[in-house]
PDB file of C-alpha atoms in Angstrom:
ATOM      1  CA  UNK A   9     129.132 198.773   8.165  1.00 83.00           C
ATOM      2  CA  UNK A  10     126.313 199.246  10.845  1.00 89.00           C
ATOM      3  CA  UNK A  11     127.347 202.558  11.742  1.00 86.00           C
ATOM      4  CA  UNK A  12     127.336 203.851   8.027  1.00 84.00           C
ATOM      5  CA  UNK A  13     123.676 202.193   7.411  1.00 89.00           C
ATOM      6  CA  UNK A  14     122.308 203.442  10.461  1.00 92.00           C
ATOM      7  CA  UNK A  15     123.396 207.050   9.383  1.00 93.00           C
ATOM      8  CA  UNK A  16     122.359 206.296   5.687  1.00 93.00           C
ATOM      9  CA  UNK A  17     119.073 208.686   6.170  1.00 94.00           C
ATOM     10  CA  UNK A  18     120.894 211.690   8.160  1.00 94.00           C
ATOM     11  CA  UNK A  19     124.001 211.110   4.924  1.00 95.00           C
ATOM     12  CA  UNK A  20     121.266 211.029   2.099  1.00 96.00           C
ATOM     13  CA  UNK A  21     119.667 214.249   3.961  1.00 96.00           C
ATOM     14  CA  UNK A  22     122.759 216.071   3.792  1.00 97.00           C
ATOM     15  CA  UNK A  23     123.741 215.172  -0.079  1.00 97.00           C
ATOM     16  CA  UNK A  24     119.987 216.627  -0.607  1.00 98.00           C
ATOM     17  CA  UNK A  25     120.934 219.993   1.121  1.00 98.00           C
ATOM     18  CA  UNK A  26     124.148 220.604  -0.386  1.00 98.00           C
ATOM     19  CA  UNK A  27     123.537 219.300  -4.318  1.00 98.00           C
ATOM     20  CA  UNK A  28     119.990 221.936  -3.451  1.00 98.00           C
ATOM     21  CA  UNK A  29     121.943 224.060  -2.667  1.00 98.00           C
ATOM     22  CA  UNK A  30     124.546 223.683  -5.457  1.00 97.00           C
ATOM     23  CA  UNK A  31     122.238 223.956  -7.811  1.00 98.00           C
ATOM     24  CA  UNK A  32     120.220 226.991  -6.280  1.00 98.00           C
ATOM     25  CA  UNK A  33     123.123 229.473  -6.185  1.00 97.00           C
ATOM     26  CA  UNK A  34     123.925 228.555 -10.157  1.00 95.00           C
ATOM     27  CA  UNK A  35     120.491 229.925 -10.903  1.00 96.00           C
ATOM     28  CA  UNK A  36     120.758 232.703  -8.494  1.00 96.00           C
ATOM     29  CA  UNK A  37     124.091 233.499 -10.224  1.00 95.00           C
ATOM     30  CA  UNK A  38     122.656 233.293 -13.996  1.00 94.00           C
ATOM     31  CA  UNK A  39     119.123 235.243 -12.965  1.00 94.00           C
ATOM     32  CA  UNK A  40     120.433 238.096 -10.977  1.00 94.00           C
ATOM     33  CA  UNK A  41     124.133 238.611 -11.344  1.00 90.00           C
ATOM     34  CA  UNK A  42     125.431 237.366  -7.711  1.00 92.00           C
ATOM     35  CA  UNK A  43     127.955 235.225  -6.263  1.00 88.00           C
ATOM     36  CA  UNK A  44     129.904 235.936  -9.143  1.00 88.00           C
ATOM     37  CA  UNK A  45     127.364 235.878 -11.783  1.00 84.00           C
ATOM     38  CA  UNK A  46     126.400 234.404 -15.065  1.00 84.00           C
ATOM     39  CA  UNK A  47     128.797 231.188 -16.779  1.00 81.00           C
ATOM     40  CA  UNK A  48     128.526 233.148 -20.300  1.00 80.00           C
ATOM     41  CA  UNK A  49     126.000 236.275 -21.341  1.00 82.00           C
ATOM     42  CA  UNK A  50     122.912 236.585 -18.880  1.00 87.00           C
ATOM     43  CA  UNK A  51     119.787 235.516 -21.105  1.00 88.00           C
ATOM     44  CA  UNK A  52     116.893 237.727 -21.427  1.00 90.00           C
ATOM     45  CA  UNK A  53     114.277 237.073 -19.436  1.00 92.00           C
ATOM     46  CA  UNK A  54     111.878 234.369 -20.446  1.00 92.00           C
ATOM     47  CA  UNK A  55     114.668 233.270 -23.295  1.00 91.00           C
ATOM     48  CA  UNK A  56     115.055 230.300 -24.188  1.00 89.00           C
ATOM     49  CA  UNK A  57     116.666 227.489 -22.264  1.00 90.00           C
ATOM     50  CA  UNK A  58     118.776 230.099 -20.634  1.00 90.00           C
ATOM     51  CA  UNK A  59     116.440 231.964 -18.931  1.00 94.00           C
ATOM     52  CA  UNK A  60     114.729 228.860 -18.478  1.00 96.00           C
ATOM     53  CA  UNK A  61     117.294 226.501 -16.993  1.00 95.00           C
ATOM     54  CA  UNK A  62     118.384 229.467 -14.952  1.00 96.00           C
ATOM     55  CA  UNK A  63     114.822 229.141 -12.970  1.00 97.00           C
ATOM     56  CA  UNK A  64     114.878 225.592 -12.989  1.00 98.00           C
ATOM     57  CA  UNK A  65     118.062 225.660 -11.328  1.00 97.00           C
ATOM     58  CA  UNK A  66     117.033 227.965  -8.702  1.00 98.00           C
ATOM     59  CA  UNK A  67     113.190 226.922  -7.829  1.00 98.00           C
ATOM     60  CA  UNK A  68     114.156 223.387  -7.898  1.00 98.00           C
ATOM     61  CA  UNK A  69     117.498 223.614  -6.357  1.00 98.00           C
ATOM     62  CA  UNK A  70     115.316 225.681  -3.672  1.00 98.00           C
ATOM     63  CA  UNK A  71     112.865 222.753  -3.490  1.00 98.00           C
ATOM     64  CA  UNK A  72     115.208 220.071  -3.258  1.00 98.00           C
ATOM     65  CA  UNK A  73     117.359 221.947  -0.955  1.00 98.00           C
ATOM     66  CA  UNK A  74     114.107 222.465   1.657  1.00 97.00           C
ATOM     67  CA  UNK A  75     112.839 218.955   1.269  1.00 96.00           C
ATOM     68  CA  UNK A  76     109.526 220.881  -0.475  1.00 96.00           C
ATOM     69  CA  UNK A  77     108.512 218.147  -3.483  1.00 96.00           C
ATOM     70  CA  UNK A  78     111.883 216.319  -3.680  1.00 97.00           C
ATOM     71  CA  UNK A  79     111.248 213.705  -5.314  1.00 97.00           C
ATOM     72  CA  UNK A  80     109.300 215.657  -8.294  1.00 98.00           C
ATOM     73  CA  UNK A  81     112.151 218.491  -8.892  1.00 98.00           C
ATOM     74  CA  UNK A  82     114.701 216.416  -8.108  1.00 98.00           C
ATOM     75  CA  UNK A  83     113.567 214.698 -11.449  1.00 98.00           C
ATOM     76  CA  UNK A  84     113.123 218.110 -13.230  1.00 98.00           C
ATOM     77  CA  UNK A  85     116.349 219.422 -12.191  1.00 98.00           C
ATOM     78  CA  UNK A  86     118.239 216.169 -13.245  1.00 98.00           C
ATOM     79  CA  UNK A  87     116.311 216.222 -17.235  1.00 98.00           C
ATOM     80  CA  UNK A  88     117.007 219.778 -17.535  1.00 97.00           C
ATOM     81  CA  UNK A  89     121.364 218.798 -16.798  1.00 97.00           C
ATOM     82  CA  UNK A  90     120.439 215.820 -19.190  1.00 97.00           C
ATOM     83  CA  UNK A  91     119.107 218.743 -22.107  1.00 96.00           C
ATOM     84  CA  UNK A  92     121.814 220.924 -21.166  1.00 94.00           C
ATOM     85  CA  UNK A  93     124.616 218.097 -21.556  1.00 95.00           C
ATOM     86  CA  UNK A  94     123.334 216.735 -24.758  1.00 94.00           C
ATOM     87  CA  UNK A  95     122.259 219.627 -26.673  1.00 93.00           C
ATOM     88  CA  UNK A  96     124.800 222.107 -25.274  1.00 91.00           C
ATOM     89  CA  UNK A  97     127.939 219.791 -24.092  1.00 93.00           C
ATOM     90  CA  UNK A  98     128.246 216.742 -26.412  1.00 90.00           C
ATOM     91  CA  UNK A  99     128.004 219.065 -29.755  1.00 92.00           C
ATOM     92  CA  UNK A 100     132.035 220.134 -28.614  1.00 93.00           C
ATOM     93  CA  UNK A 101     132.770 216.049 -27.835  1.00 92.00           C
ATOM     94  CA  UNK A 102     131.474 213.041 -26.485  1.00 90.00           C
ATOM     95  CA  UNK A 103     133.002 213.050 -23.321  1.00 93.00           C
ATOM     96  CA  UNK A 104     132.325 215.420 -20.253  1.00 93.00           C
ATOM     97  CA  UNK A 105     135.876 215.740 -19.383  1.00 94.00           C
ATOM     98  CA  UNK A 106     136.375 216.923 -23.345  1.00 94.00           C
ATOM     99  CA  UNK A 107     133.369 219.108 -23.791  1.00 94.00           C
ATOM    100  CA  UNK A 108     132.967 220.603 -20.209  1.00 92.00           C
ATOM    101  CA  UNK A 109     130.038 219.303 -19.679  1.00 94.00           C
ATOM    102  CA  UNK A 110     131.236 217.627 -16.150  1.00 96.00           C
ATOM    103  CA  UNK A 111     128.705 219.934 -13.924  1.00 95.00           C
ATOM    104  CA  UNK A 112     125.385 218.803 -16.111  1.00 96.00           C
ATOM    105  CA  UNK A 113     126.911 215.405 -15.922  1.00 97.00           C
ATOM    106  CA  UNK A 114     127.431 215.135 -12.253  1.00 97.00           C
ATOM    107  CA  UNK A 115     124.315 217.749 -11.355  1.00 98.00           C
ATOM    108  CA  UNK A 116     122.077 214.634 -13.675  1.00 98.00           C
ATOM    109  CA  UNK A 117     122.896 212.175 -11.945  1.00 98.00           C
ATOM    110  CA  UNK A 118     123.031 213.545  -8.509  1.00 98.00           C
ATOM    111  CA  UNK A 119     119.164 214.541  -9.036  1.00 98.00           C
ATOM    112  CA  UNK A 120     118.204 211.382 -10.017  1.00 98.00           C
ATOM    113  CA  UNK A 121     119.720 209.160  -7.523  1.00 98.00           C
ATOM    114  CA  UNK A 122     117.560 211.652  -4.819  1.00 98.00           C
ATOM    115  CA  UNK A 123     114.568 211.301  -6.974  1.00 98.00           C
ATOM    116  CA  UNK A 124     115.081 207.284  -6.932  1.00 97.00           C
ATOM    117  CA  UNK A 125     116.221 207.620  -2.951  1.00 96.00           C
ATOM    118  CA  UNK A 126     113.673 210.267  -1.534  1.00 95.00           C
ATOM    119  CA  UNK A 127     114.867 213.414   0.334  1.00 95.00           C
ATOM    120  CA  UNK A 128     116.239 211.473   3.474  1.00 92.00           C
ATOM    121  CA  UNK A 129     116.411 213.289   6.846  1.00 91.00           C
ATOM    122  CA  UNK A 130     114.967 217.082   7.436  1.00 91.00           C
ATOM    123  CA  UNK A 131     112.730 217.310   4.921  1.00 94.00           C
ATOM    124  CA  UNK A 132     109.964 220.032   5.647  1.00 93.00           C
ATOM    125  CA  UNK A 133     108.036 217.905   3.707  1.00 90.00           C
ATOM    126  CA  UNK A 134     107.763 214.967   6.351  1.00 84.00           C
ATOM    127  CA  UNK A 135     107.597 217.766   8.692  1.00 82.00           C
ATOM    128  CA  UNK A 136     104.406 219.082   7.066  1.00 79.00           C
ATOM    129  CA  UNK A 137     103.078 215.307   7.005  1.00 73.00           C
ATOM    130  CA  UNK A 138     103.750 214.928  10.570  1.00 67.00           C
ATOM    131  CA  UNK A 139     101.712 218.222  11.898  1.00 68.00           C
ATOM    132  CA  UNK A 140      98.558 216.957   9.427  1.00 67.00           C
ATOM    133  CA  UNK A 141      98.182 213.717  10.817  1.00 63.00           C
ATOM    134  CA  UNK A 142      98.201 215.197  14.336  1.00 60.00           C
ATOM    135  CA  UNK A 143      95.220 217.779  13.355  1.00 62.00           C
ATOM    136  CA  UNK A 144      98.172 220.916  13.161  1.00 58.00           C
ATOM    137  CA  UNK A 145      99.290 220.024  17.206  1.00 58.00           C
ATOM    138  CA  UNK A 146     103.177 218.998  17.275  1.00 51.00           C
ATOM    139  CA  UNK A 147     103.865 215.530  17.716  1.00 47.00           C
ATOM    140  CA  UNK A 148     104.676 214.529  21.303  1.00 48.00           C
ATOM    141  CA  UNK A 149     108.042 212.398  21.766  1.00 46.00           C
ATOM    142  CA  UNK A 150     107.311 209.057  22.243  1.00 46.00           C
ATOM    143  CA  UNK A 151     108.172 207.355  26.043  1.00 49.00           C
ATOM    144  CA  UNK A 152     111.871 206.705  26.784  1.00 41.00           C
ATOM    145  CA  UNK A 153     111.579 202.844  27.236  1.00 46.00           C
ATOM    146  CA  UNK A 154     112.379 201.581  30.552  1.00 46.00           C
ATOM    147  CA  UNK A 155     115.168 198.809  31.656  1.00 43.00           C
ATOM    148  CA  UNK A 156     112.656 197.122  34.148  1.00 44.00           C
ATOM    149  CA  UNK A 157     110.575 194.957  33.074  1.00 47.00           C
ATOM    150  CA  UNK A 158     106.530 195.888  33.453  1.00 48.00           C
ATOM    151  CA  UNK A 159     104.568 194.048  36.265  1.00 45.00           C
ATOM    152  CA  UNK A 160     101.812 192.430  35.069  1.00 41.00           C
TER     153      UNK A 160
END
């Protein structure tokens, strides 16, 4: 159980990147036709929640994926799966499995467990935060420490 807390930041960073990423390439697909395109007709742009959700999905997938604002699209991304699963989804039935609503289900809850969690390893944000407190300079590694004790 040590190992898997120890590697708890590096696993959180990871389920970041690839739910980012996820989520990214769905509004990629809807907006501009690739990796197989739109689920459905391609809204018009600036129609609404289409076009919309579409952008949210790829700005804040895009965010989260980076490690750019996690915390703050992560919580965007997860409210606009929560809209999309109970005005689009639960008007066919109540469960996901039923109305197909299983991606804005999962996607909703995936975003808000890495709002709750932050964005865990390789984040450019704690990158960023890093080079400011050092005045812009990059952050020398800190001293191996040594197996002999100090003389003093």
């Amino acid at each position: 159980m040590e190992a898997l807390e120890r590697s708890r930041e590096h696993v959180l960073g990871l389920f970041r990147i690839v739910v980012g990423l996820l989520f990214a390439c769905h509004g990629a697909a809807t907006l501009f036709g690739v990796l197989g395109g739109p689920h459905g007709s391609a809204p018009r742009p600036a129609e609404w929640p289409g076009w919309w959700a579409a952008a949210i999905q790829l700005v804040g997938g895009a965010l989260v994926l980076c490690g750019l604002g996690t915390r703050a699209a992560a919580a965007l991304c997860s409210g606009s799966m929560a809209y999309a699963y109970f005005d689009v989804h639960q008007r066919h039935a109540v469960l996901p499995i039923q109305n197909g609503g299983e991606p804005a289900a999962m996607f909703c809850w995936s975003f808000l467990l890495i709002a709750a969690l932050g964005p865990g390893r390789w984040a450019v944000a704690s990158l960023v935060r890093h080079r400011r407190r050092d005045g812009g300079r990059p952050v020398p590694a800190a001293p191996m420490p040594t197996d002999t004790p100090s003389s003093a």
